[in-house]
Coordinates of C-alpha atoms in Angstrom, one line a residue:
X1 CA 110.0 128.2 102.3
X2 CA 110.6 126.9 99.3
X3 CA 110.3 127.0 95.2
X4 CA 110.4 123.8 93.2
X5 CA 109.8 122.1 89.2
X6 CA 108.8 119.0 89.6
X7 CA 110.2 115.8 86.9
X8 CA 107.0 115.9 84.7
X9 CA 107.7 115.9 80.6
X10 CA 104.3 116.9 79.4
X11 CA 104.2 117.4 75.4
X12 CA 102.9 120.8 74.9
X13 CA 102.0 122.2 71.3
X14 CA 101.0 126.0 71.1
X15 CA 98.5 127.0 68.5
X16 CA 100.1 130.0 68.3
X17 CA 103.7 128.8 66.9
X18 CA 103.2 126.7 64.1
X19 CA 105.4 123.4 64.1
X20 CA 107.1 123.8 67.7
X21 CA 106.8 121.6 70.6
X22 CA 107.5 122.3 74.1
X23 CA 108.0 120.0 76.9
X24 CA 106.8 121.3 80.4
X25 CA 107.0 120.9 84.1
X26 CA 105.4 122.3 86.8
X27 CA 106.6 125.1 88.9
X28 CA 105.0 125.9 92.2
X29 CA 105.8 127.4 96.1
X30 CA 105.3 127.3 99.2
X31 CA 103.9 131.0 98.6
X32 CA 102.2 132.7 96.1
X33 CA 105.0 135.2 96.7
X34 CA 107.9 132.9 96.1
X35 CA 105.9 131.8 93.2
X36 CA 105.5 134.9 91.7
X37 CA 109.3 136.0 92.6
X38 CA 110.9 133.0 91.0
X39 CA 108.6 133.4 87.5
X40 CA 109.4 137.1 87.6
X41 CA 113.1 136.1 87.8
X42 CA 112.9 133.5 85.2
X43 CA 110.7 135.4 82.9
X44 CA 107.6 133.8 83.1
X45 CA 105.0 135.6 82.3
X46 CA 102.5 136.3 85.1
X47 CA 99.4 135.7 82.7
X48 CA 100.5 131.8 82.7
X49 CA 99.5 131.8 86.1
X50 CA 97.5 128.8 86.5
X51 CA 95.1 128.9 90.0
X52 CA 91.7 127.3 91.4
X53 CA 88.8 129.2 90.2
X54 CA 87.6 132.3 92.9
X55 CA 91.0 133.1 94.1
X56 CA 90.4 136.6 92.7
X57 CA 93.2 136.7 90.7
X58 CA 94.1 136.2 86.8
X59 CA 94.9 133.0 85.4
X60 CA 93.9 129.7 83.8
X61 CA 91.8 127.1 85.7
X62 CA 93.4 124.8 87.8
X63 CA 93.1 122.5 90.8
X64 CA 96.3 124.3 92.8
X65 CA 98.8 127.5 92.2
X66 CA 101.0 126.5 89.8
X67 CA 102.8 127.5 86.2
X68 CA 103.6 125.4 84.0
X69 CA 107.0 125.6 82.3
X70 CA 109.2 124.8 79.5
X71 CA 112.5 123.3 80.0
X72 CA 114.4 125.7 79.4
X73 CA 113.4 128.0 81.9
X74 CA 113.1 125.2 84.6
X75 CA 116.7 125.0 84.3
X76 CA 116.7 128.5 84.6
X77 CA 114.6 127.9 87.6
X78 CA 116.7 125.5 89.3
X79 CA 119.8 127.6 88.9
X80 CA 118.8 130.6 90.7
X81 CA 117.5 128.1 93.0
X82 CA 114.5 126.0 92.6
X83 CA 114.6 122.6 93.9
X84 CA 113.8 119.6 91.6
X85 CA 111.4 117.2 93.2
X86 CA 109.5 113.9 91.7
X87 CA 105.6 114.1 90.2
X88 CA 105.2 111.9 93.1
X89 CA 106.6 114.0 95.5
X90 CA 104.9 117.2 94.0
X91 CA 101.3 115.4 94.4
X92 CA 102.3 114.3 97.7
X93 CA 103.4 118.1 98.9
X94 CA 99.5 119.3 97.1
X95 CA 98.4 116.4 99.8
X96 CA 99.7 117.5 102.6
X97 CA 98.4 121.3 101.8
X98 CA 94.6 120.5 101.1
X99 CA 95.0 117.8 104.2
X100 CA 96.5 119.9 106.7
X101 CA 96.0 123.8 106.0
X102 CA 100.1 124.4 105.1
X103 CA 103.1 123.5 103.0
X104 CA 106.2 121.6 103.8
X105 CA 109.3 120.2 101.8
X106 CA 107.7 117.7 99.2
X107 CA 109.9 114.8 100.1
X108 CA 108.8 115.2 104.0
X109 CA 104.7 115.4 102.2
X110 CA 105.5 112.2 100.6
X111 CA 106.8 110.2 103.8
X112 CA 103.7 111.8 105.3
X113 CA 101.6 110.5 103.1
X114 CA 102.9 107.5 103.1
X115 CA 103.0 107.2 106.8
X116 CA 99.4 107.5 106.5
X117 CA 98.5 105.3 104.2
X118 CA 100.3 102.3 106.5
X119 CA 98.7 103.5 109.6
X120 CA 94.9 103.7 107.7
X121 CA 96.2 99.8 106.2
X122 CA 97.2 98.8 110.0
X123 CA 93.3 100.2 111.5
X124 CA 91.3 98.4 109.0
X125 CA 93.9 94.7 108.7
X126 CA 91.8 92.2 110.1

């Protein structure tokens, strides 16, 4: 089980700081509880929490568990051990858990995926 911040550099300007920019990532886990462990560490706060409607449990809308993070605290992140991992990877390892029911490593999601693609290409080649 794992943490990771994926490589995304999303512009992000608050309305509540006037004149500052941040510039995000995504952090997300094979658990909630790693999840919520690593943000705790970081200092995160837990009201970022970004989750699919009906999960029960505060947060913004989203299509998967996540929070989104500024740079500096992904560095943070990655020093107390979060591991950095590409925007394709990171959709790749959201693939793997909606496809089959569980999280692994995102660079074993993407060859997965991958995989799987080439064998759907090979069934309907001519």
């Amino acid at each position: 089980m794992a943490v990771y911040v994926d490589t995304m550099r999303a512009g992000f300007l608050p309305t509540h700081v006037k004149g500052r920019r941040y510039v995000m990532s995504h952090l997300f886990a094979d658990t909630r509880e790693e999840l919520f462990a690593m943000v705790d560490k970081i200092g995160v706060d837990r009201q970022w929490f970004q989750r699919p409607p009906g999960t029960g449990l505060p947060g913004m809308k989203a299509s998967w568990e996540h929070f989104d993070i500024t740079q500096s605290k992904k560095r943070l992140a990655i020093a107390v051990g979060a591991v950095e991992v590409s925007m394709e990877a990171m959709a790749a390892w959201n693939w793997h858990r909606e496809t089959f029911g569980f999280a692994c490593h995102p660079d074993v999601a993407l060859e997965k995926r991958e995989s799987t693609r080439r064998a759907k290409a090979t069934e309907t080649a001519p």
